[in-house]
Coordinates of C-alpha atoms in Angstrom, one line a residue:
M117 CA -55.1 -118.1 -128.4
A118 CA -51.8 -116.4 -129.0
P119 CA -51.1 -113.2 -127.2
K120 CA -52.2 -110.0 -129.1
N121 CA -48.6 -108.6 -129.1
N122 CA -47.3 -111.9 -130.5
K123 CA -49.8 -111.8 -133.3
R124 CA -48.9 -108.2 -134.1
G125 CA -45.2 -109.2 -134.2
L126 CA -45.8 -112.1 -136.5
R127 CA -47.9 -109.9 -138.8
K128 CA -45.2 -107.2 -138.9
K129 CA -42.5 -109.8 -139.5
A130 CA -44.5 -111.3 -142.4
F131 CA -45.4 -107.9 -143.7
L132 CA -41.8 -106.8 -143.8
K133 CA -40.8 -110.1 -145.4
S134 CA -43.3 -109.6 -148.1
T135 CA -42.8 -106.0 -148.9
K136 CA -39.1 -105.3 -148.6
T137 CA -38.7 -104.4 -152.2
K138 CA -37.3 -101.0 -153.1
Q139 CA -35.9 -101.6 -156.6
I140 CA -37.8 -103.1 -159.5
S141 CA -36.3 -104.3 -162.8
S142 CA -38.1 -103.8 -166.1
S143 CA -38.8 -107.5 -166.3
M144 CA -40.9 -107.2 -163.2
A145 CA -42.8 -104.3 -164.8
E146 CA -43.9 -106.6 -167.5
E147 CA -45.3 -109.0 -164.9
I148 CA -47.4 -106.2 -163.2
D149 CA -49.1 -105.4 -166.5
H150 CA -49.8 -109.0 -167.6
T151 CA -50.1 -110.7 -164.2
E152 CA -48.2 -113.7 -165.5
D153 CA -45.6 -115.9 -163.8
I154 CA -42.1 -115.2 -165.0
E155 CA -40.7 -118.0 -167.1
D156 CA -37.2 -117.3 -165.8
N157 CA -35.2 -119.9 -163.8
S158 CA -32.8 -117.3 -162.3
T159 CA -33.4 -115.9 -158.8
K160 CA -33.3 -112.1 -158.6
K161 CA -32.2 -110.4 -155.5
I162 CA -34.0 -107.2 -154.5
R163 CA -32.4 -105.4 -151.7
N164 CA -33.4 -102.3 -149.7
T165 CA -31.4 -101.2 -146.7
E166 CA -32.8 -98.7 -144.3
K167 CA -30.7 -96.7 -141.9
N168 CA -31.6 -98.9 -138.9
D169 CA -32.8 -101.9 -140.7
K170 CA -30.4 -104.4 -142.3
L171 CA -33.1 -106.8 -143.3
S172 CA -33.0 -108.0 -146.9
L173 CA -35.2 -110.3 -148.9
K174 CA -34.5 -112.7 -151.8
M175 CA -37.6 -113.2 -153.9
D176 CA -38.0 -116.1 -156.2
T177 CA -39.7 -114.5 -159.2
S178 CA -40.1 -117.9 -160.9
K179 CA -42.7 -119.0 -158.3
K180 CA -44.8 -116.0 -157.6
S181 CA -45.9 -112.9 -159.4
R182 CA -45.8 -109.5 -157.7
I183 CA -49.6 -109.5 -157.6
E184 CA -49.7 -112.8 -155.6
I185 CA -47.1 -111.4 -153.1
L186 CA -49.0 -108.2 -152.8
G187 CA -52.2 -110.2 -152.2
E188 CA -50.6 -112.0 -149.3
V189 CA -49.6 -108.7 -147.7
L190 CA -53.1 -107.3 -148.1
L191 CA -54.5 -110.4 -146.5
L192 CA -52.3 -109.8 -143.4
L193 CA -53.6 -106.3 -143.2
K194 CA -57.2 -107.3 -143.7
T195 CA -57.1 -109.7 -140.7
D196 CA -55.8 -107.0 -138.4
D197 CA -58.8 -105.8 -136.4
S198 CA -57.0 -102.7 -135.3
K199 CA -57.1 -101.2 -138.8
N200 CA -60.9 -100.9 -139.3
K201 CA -60.4 -98.0 -141.8
F202 CA -58.7 -100.3 -144.2
K203 CA -61.4 -103.0 -144.3
S204 CA -63.8 -101.3 -146.8
T205 CA -60.8 -100.4 -149.0
L206 CA -59.4 -103.9 -148.9
A207 CA -62.8 -105.5 -149.5
S208 CA -63.3 -103.4 -152.6
M209 CA -59.8 -104.2 -153.8
F210 CA -60.2 -107.9 -153.4
K211 CA -63.5 -107.8 -155.2
L212 CA -62.1 -105.9 -158.1
M213 CA -59.0 -108.0 -158.2
D214 CA -61.2 -111.1 -158.7
I215 CA -62.3 -110.0 -162.2
E216 CA -61.6 -112.6 -164.9
D217 CA -59.6 -110.2 -167.1
P218 CA -57.4 -108.1 -164.7
R219 CA -55.7 -106.1 -167.4
K220 CA -53.0 -103.6 -166.7
R221 CA -55.1 -100.4 -166.3
A222 CA -57.6 -102.0 -164.0
I223 CA -54.9 -103.4 -161.7
H224 CA -52.8 -100.3 -161.9
W225 CA -55.7 -98.0 -160.8
I226 CA -57.0 -100.4 -158.2
L227 CA -53.7 -100.5 -156.4
T228 CA -52.9 -96.8 -156.9
T229 CA -56.2 -96.0 -155.1
F230 CA -55.1 -98.2 -152.3
M231 CA -51.7 -96.6 -152.1
N232 CA -53.2 -93.2 -151.9
N233 CA -55.5 -94.4 -149.0
L234 CA -52.4 -95.6 -147.2
K235 CA -50.6 -92.3 -147.7
D236 CA -53.6 -90.2 -146.5
L237 CA -54.2 -92.3 -143.4
N238 CA -50.5 -92.6 -142.6
E239 CA -51.2 -94.4 -139.3
T240 CA -47.9 -96.1 -138.8
Q241 CA -44.4 -96.1 -140.2
D242 CA -44.9 -99.7 -141.4
L243 CA -47.9 -98.6 -143.5
T244 CA -46.1 -95.6 -144.9
Y245 CA -43.3 -97.9 -145.9
F246 CA -45.8 -100.3 -147.5
A247 CA -47.3 -97.3 -149.4
E248 CA -43.9 -96.6 -150.9
T249 CA -43.4 -100.2 -151.8
C250 CA -46.8 -100.2 -153.5
F251 CA -45.6 -97.2 -155.5
D252 CA -42.6 -99.2 -156.8
L253 CA -44.9 -102.1 -157.8
L254 CA -47.4 -99.8 -159.4
L255 CA -45.2 -97.8 -161.7
P256 CA -47.0 -98.4 -165.0
K257 CA -45.3 -100.2 -167.9
Q258 CA -44.9 -97.1 -169.9
L259 CA -43.0 -95.4 -167.1
L260 CA -40.8 -98.3 -166.3
N261 CA -39.9 -98.8 -169.9
I262 CA -38.4 -95.3 -170.0
L263 CA -37.2 -95.2 -166.4
T264 CA -33.8 -93.5 -166.1
T265 CA -31.4 -94.6 -163.5
E266 CA -28.2 -93.1 -164.8
N267 CA -27.6 -89.5 -163.5
D268 CA -25.5 -88.6 -166.5
T269 CA -28.4 -89.0 -168.9
I270 CA -30.0 -85.8 -167.6
K271 CA -28.2 -82.5 -167.6
E272 CA -29.9 -79.5 -166.1
G273 CA -29.5 -75.9 -167.1
L274 CA -31.2 -72.6 -166.3
E275 CA -34.4 -72.4 -164.3
I276 CA -37.4 -71.6 -166.6
G277 CA -40.3 -71.9 -164.2
A278 CA -41.9 -73.6 -161.3
G279 CA -44.8 -76.1 -161.0
G280 CA -46.6 -78.1 -158.4
F281 CA -44.0 -79.6 -156.1
G282 CA -40.9 -78.5 -158.0
I283 CA -38.6 -76.3 -160.0
I284 CA -38.4 -76.6 -163.8
R285 CA -35.2 -76.2 -165.7
K286 CA -34.2 -76.4 -169.3
G287 CA -31.9 -79.3 -169.9
T288 CA -30.7 -82.1 -172.1
F289 CA -31.6 -85.8 -172.2
C290 CA -29.2 -88.3 -173.6
L291 CA -30.9 -90.8 -175.8
N292 CA -29.9 -94.4 -176.3
N293 CA -28.3 -93.6 -179.7
G294 CA -26.0 -91.1 -178.1
S295 CA -27.8 -88.0 -179.3
E296 CA -29.1 -85.3 -177.0
K297 CA -32.6 -83.9 -176.8
I298 CA -33.6 -80.5 -175.3
V299 CA -36.1 -81.1 -172.5
A300 CA -37.7 -79.6 -169.5
V301 CA -36.6 -81.2 -166.2
K302 CA -38.7 -80.9 -163.0
S303 CA -37.0 -81.5 -159.7
P304 CA -38.4 -81.2 -156.2
N305 CA -37.5 -78.0 -154.4
K306 CA -38.1 -79.7 -151.0
V307 CA -37.4 -83.2 -149.8
D308 CA -41.1 -83.6 -148.9
Y309 CA -42.1 -83.0 -152.5
K310 CA -40.4 -86.1 -153.9
L311 CA -43.5 -88.2 -153.4
G312 CA -45.6 -85.5 -155.1
I313 CA -43.5 -85.6 -158.2
R314 CA -43.5 -89.4 -158.2
R315 CA -47.3 -89.4 -158.0
E316 CA -47.4 -86.8 -160.8
A317 CA -45.3 -89.2 -162.9
I318 CA -47.8 -92.0 -162.4
I319 CA -50.6 -89.8 -163.8
H320 CA -48.6 -88.1 -166.5
S321 CA -47.1 -91.4 -167.8
Q322 CA -50.7 -92.6 -168.6
L323 CA -51.4 -89.7 -171.0
D324 CA -50.6 -89.7 -174.7
H325 CA -52.3 -86.9 -176.7
P326 CA -51.0 -84.4 -179.2
N327 CA -52.2 -81.5 -177.0
I328 CA -50.7 -82.8 -173.7
V329 CA -47.0 -82.1 -172.8
K330 CA -45.2 -85.3 -173.5
M331 CA -43.5 -87.1 -170.6
I332 CA -40.1 -88.4 -171.7
A333 CA -38.6 -90.1 -168.7
F334 CA -38.6 -90.3 -164.9
Q335 CA -35.6 -90.7 -162.7
K336 CA -36.1 -92.1 -159.2
K337 CA -32.9 -91.1 -157.4
P338 CA -32.5 -88.2 -157.4
T339 CA -36.1 -87.5 -158.3
K340 CA -36.5 -85.9 -161.8
L341 CA -39.4 -85.7 -164.2
V342 CA -38.3 -85.2 -167.8
M343 CA -40.8 -83.6 -170.3
E344 CA -40.7 -82.2 -173.8
F345 CA -39.5 -78.6 -174.0
M346 CA -42.1 -76.0 -174.9
E347 CA -40.2 -73.2 -176.6
N348 CA -42.7 -70.4 -175.9
Q349 CA -43.2 -71.3 -172.3
S350 CA -46.7 -70.9 -170.7
L351 CA -49.8 -69.6 -172.4
R352 CA -50.0 -66.9 -169.7
E353 CA -46.5 -65.6 -170.7
V354 CA -47.3 -65.7 -174.4
L355 CA -50.5 -63.6 -173.8
M356 CA -48.7 -61.1 -171.5
Y357 CA -45.5 -60.6 -173.5
H358 CA -46.3 -61.2 -177.1
S359 CA -48.2 -59.0 -179.5
D360 CA -51.8 -59.6 -180.7
C361 CA -52.5 -63.3 -180.4
T362 CA -56.2 -63.4 -181.0
E363 CA -55.8 -65.0 -184.4
Y364 CA -54.8 -68.1 -182.5
F365 CA -57.5 -68.2 -179.9
Y366 CA -60.0 -70.4 -181.7
A367 CA -57.3 -73.1 -182.4
W368 CA -55.9 -72.8 -178.9
I369 CA -59.2 -73.2 -177.2
I370 CA -60.1 -76.2 -179.3
Q371 CA -56.7 -77.8 -178.6
I372 CA -57.0 -77.3 -174.8
I373 CA -60.6 -78.6 -174.8
S374 CA -59.5 -81.7 -176.8
A375 CA -56.8 -82.4 -174.3
M376 CA -59.2 -82.0 -171.4
E377 CA -61.8 -84.2 -173.1
Y378 CA -59.1 -86.9 -173.4
I379 CA -58.1 -86.5 -169.7
S380 CA -61.7 -86.7 -168.5
D381 CA -62.2 -89.8 -170.6
K382 CA -59.3 -91.3 -168.7
Q383 CA -61.3 -90.5 -165.5
I384 CA -58.6 -88.1 -164.3
V385 CA -59.3 -84.6 -162.8
H386 CA -56.6 -82.0 -163.5
R387 CA -57.5 -79.7 -160.6
D388 CA -55.2 -76.9 -161.8
L389 CA -56.2 -76.0 -165.3
A390 CA -55.2 -72.4 -166.0
T391 CA -53.1 -70.4 -168.6
K392 CA -50.0 -70.9 -166.4
N393 CA -50.3 -74.7 -166.9
V394 CA -50.9 -74.6 -170.6
F395 CA -47.8 -74.4 -172.7
V396 CA -47.0 -73.2 -176.3
N397 CA -44.4 -74.8 -178.6
S398 CA -42.5 -73.3 -181.5
K399 CA -45.4 -74.1 -183.9
M400 CA -47.7 -72.0 -181.7
S401 CA -49.7 -75.1 -180.6
C402 CA -51.0 -75.4 -177.1
K403 CA -50.5 -78.4 -174.8
V404 CA -51.8 -79.0 -171.3
G405 CA -49.2 -79.7 -168.6
D406 CA -48.4 -79.7 -164.9
F407 CA -50.2 -82.7 -163.4
G408 CA -49.0 -82.1 -159.9
L409 CA -52.5 -81.9 -158.4
S410 CA -54.1 -84.3 -160.8
C411 CA -55.9 -87.4 -159.5
F412 CA -57.7 -90.5 -160.7
V413 CA -61.4 -90.7 -159.8
G414 CA -62.4 -93.9 -161.6
Y415 CA -63.0 -95.8 -158.4
N416 CA -64.6 -93.0 -156.4
N417 CA -67.7 -92.3 -158.4
G418 CA -65.9 -89.6 -160.3
V419 CA -65.1 -87.6 -157.1
Y420 CA -61.8 -86.8 -155.4
E421 CA -61.9 -85.5 -151.9
E422 CA -59.0 -83.4 -150.7
K423 CA -57.9 -84.5 -147.3
M424 CA -54.4 -83.1 -147.0
G425 CA -55.3 -79.4 -146.8
E426 CA -57.6 -77.0 -148.4
L427 CA -57.1 -76.2 -152.1
Q428 CA -58.2 -72.7 -152.8
N429 CA -56.8 -71.7 -156.1
H430 CA -58.2 -68.9 -158.2
N431 CA -59.5 -71.5 -160.7
T432 CA -61.1 -73.7 -158.0
S433 CA -64.8 -74.1 -158.7
P434 CA -67.3 -72.7 -156.1
E435 CA -68.5 -76.1 -155.0
S436 CA -65.0 -77.4 -154.6
R437 CA -64.0 -74.5 -152.4
V438 CA -66.8 -75.4 -150.0
T439 CA -66.6 -79.2 -150.1
Q440 CA -63.0 -79.8 -151.2
C441 CA -64.5 -82.4 -153.6
F442 CA -63.3 -82.3 -157.2
T443 CA -64.9 -83.8 -160.3
T444 CA -64.5 -83.3 -164.1
K445 CA -67.1 -80.6 -163.8
S446 CA -64.7 -78.7 -161.6
D447 CA -62.3 -78.8 -164.5
V448 CA -65.1 -77.5 -166.8
W449 CA -65.4 -74.5 -164.6
A450 CA -61.7 -73.9 -164.8
M451 CA -61.9 -74.2 -168.6
G452 CA -64.4 -71.4 -168.7
L453 CA -62.1 -69.2 -166.6
L454 CA -59.2 -70.0 -168.8
M455 CA -61.1 -68.9 -171.9
W456 CA -62.1 -65.6 -170.2
E457 CA -58.5 -65.2 -168.9
M458 CA -57.1 -65.5 -172.4
Y459 CA -59.1 -62.5 -173.7
F460 CA -58.6 -60.5 -170.5
L461 CA -54.8 -61.0 -170.5
E462 CA -54.6 -60.1 -174.2
Q463 CA -56.3 -56.9 -173.4
S464 CA -54.6 -56.1 -170.1
K465 CA -51.1 -57.3 -170.7
Y466 CA -49.5 -55.3 -167.9
M467 CA -52.0 -56.0 -165.1
Y468 CA -50.3 -57.3 -161.9
E469 CA -50.9 -61.0 -161.4
T470 CA -52.3 -60.3 -157.9
E471 CA -55.0 -58.1 -159.4
L472 CA -55.9 -60.8 -161.9
M473 CA -56.0 -63.5 -159.3
F474 CA -58.3 -61.4 -157.1
M475 CA -60.7 -60.9 -160.0
L476 CA -60.7 -64.6 -160.9
F477 CA -61.0 -65.8 -157.3
N478 CA -64.0 -63.5 -156.7
C479 CA -65.6 -64.3 -160.0
M480 CA -65.5 -60.7 -161.1
F481 CA -66.2 -61.4 -164.8
K482 CA -66.6 -58.4 -167.1
R483 CA -66.6 -58.8 -170.8
P484 CA -63.2 -57.8 -172.2
S485 CA -63.7 -55.5 -175.1
N486 CA -61.9 -58.0 -177.4
C487 CA -64.1 -60.9 -176.4
P488 CA -67.0 -61.6 -178.7
T489 CA -70.4 -61.2 -177.0
G490 CA -71.7 -64.6 -178.1
L491 CA -68.6 -66.4 -176.7
F492 CA -68.6 -64.4 -173.5
N493 CA -72.3 -65.2 -172.9
Y494 CA -71.6 -68.9 -173.5
I495 CA -68.8 -68.9 -170.9
I496 CA -70.8 -67.0 -168.3
H497 CA -74.2 -68.6 -168.8
K498 CA -73.3 -72.2 -169.7
I499 CA -69.8 -73.1 -168.5
C500 CA -69.1 -71.0 -165.3
I501 CA -72.4 -71.6 -163.6
D502 CA -72.8 -72.6 -159.9
D503 CA -74.6 -75.9 -160.5
P504 CA -71.9 -78.4 -161.6
D505 CA -74.5 -80.9 -162.9
S506 CA -75.8 -78.2 -165.3
R507 CA -72.3 -77.5 -166.8
P508 CA -71.6 -79.1 -170.2
T509 CA -69.0 -81.8 -170.7
F510 CA -65.8 -81.1 -172.6
T511 CA -67.2 -83.0 -175.5
E512 CA -70.3 -80.8 -175.6
I513 CA -68.3 -77.6 -175.3
K514 CA -66.1 -78.7 -178.2
E515 CA -69.0 -79.7 -180.4
F516 CA -70.7 -76.3 -179.7
L517 CA -67.7 -74.3 -180.5
V518 CA -66.9 -76.2 -183.6
S519 CA -70.5 -75.9 -184.8
N520 CA -70.6 -72.2 -183.9
E521 CA -67.1 -71.1 -184.9
H522 CA -68.6 -67.7 -186.0
I523 CA -69.0 -66.6 -182.4
F524 CA -65.3 -66.2 -182.2
F525 CA -65.3 -63.6 -184.9
N526 CA -68.4 -61.5 -184.2

């Protein structure tokens, strides 16, 4: 039997050999989505140089797909008895990867889940590196097709806000035809936040809905997330600084609920739904944005457990504050708060934000005088209730409000 240290060295050597890929061409992205062998006779060189590591790897893409290479690396990890925590994750992955029709979304989310597990455990530097490599392999087709690598295609201007993990600036994005488009550009305000924005890009790039802020491009180095520019900024700013907006409330609420219905159908939990993260364009239409805290729950029975630190926002549901577990019903709670907040801010435009956050965090719900009684009762007695299982779905909320539009005007 080979010495244990020798085994570990062989595994590490094989691991590095299999995963030393830090740049991916768009042709490889096609292969991730379709899991086909590349019919290309040329050999592509993929090189990543670390400060203290000169190792490089030439990968013959005509022989093996990225999924096959990843499978070999996972097998090496699976046979390592010292990493017991990975065994259940790996076993589930292998089982799911054996499905007859491993289409792009299934493979993407299976491997994304594994990458998140690696990041959370963060047991060794090698595993952290592997997690980053997985990220490169997992960038979805939609994102890779619009991946921006030229710095001069994005020009940043004045700061217009801040979101999860970064600063948002107004800027311009140079299109392929030479024209420029006004955009919002999100950049990390700390080095540690780069991965956060990259994870946000994975979620955001999967979403395509008329009431969700459109993602336009992602630049890897330096890290930048490019989104459509919303002329009227956040819904909170509109409510606080514009004159009477109640005539828009019904349309806005239906638009936001429609977006959240779509998001929940994608098995994604937003985790930070609030007026500050809903944006208004020049046509006075609302769109949900800022997916910095969002997560996929499709392979976790619809539940995401926060392990990196307590999340205690004003819009965090009661059960999530206690358990740090988040579900779609957590977002439903936040939707109820958002509806109440809309009427409250319209009535109390000049309240300090700290006072508002205190009221929301402590669930001090009083009916704003401009909020119809029927709507207020529905929010308090149907949506913002303690038992998450008894809360309605976004579809049920939308159906009720569409069928009972009159409660907005009584």
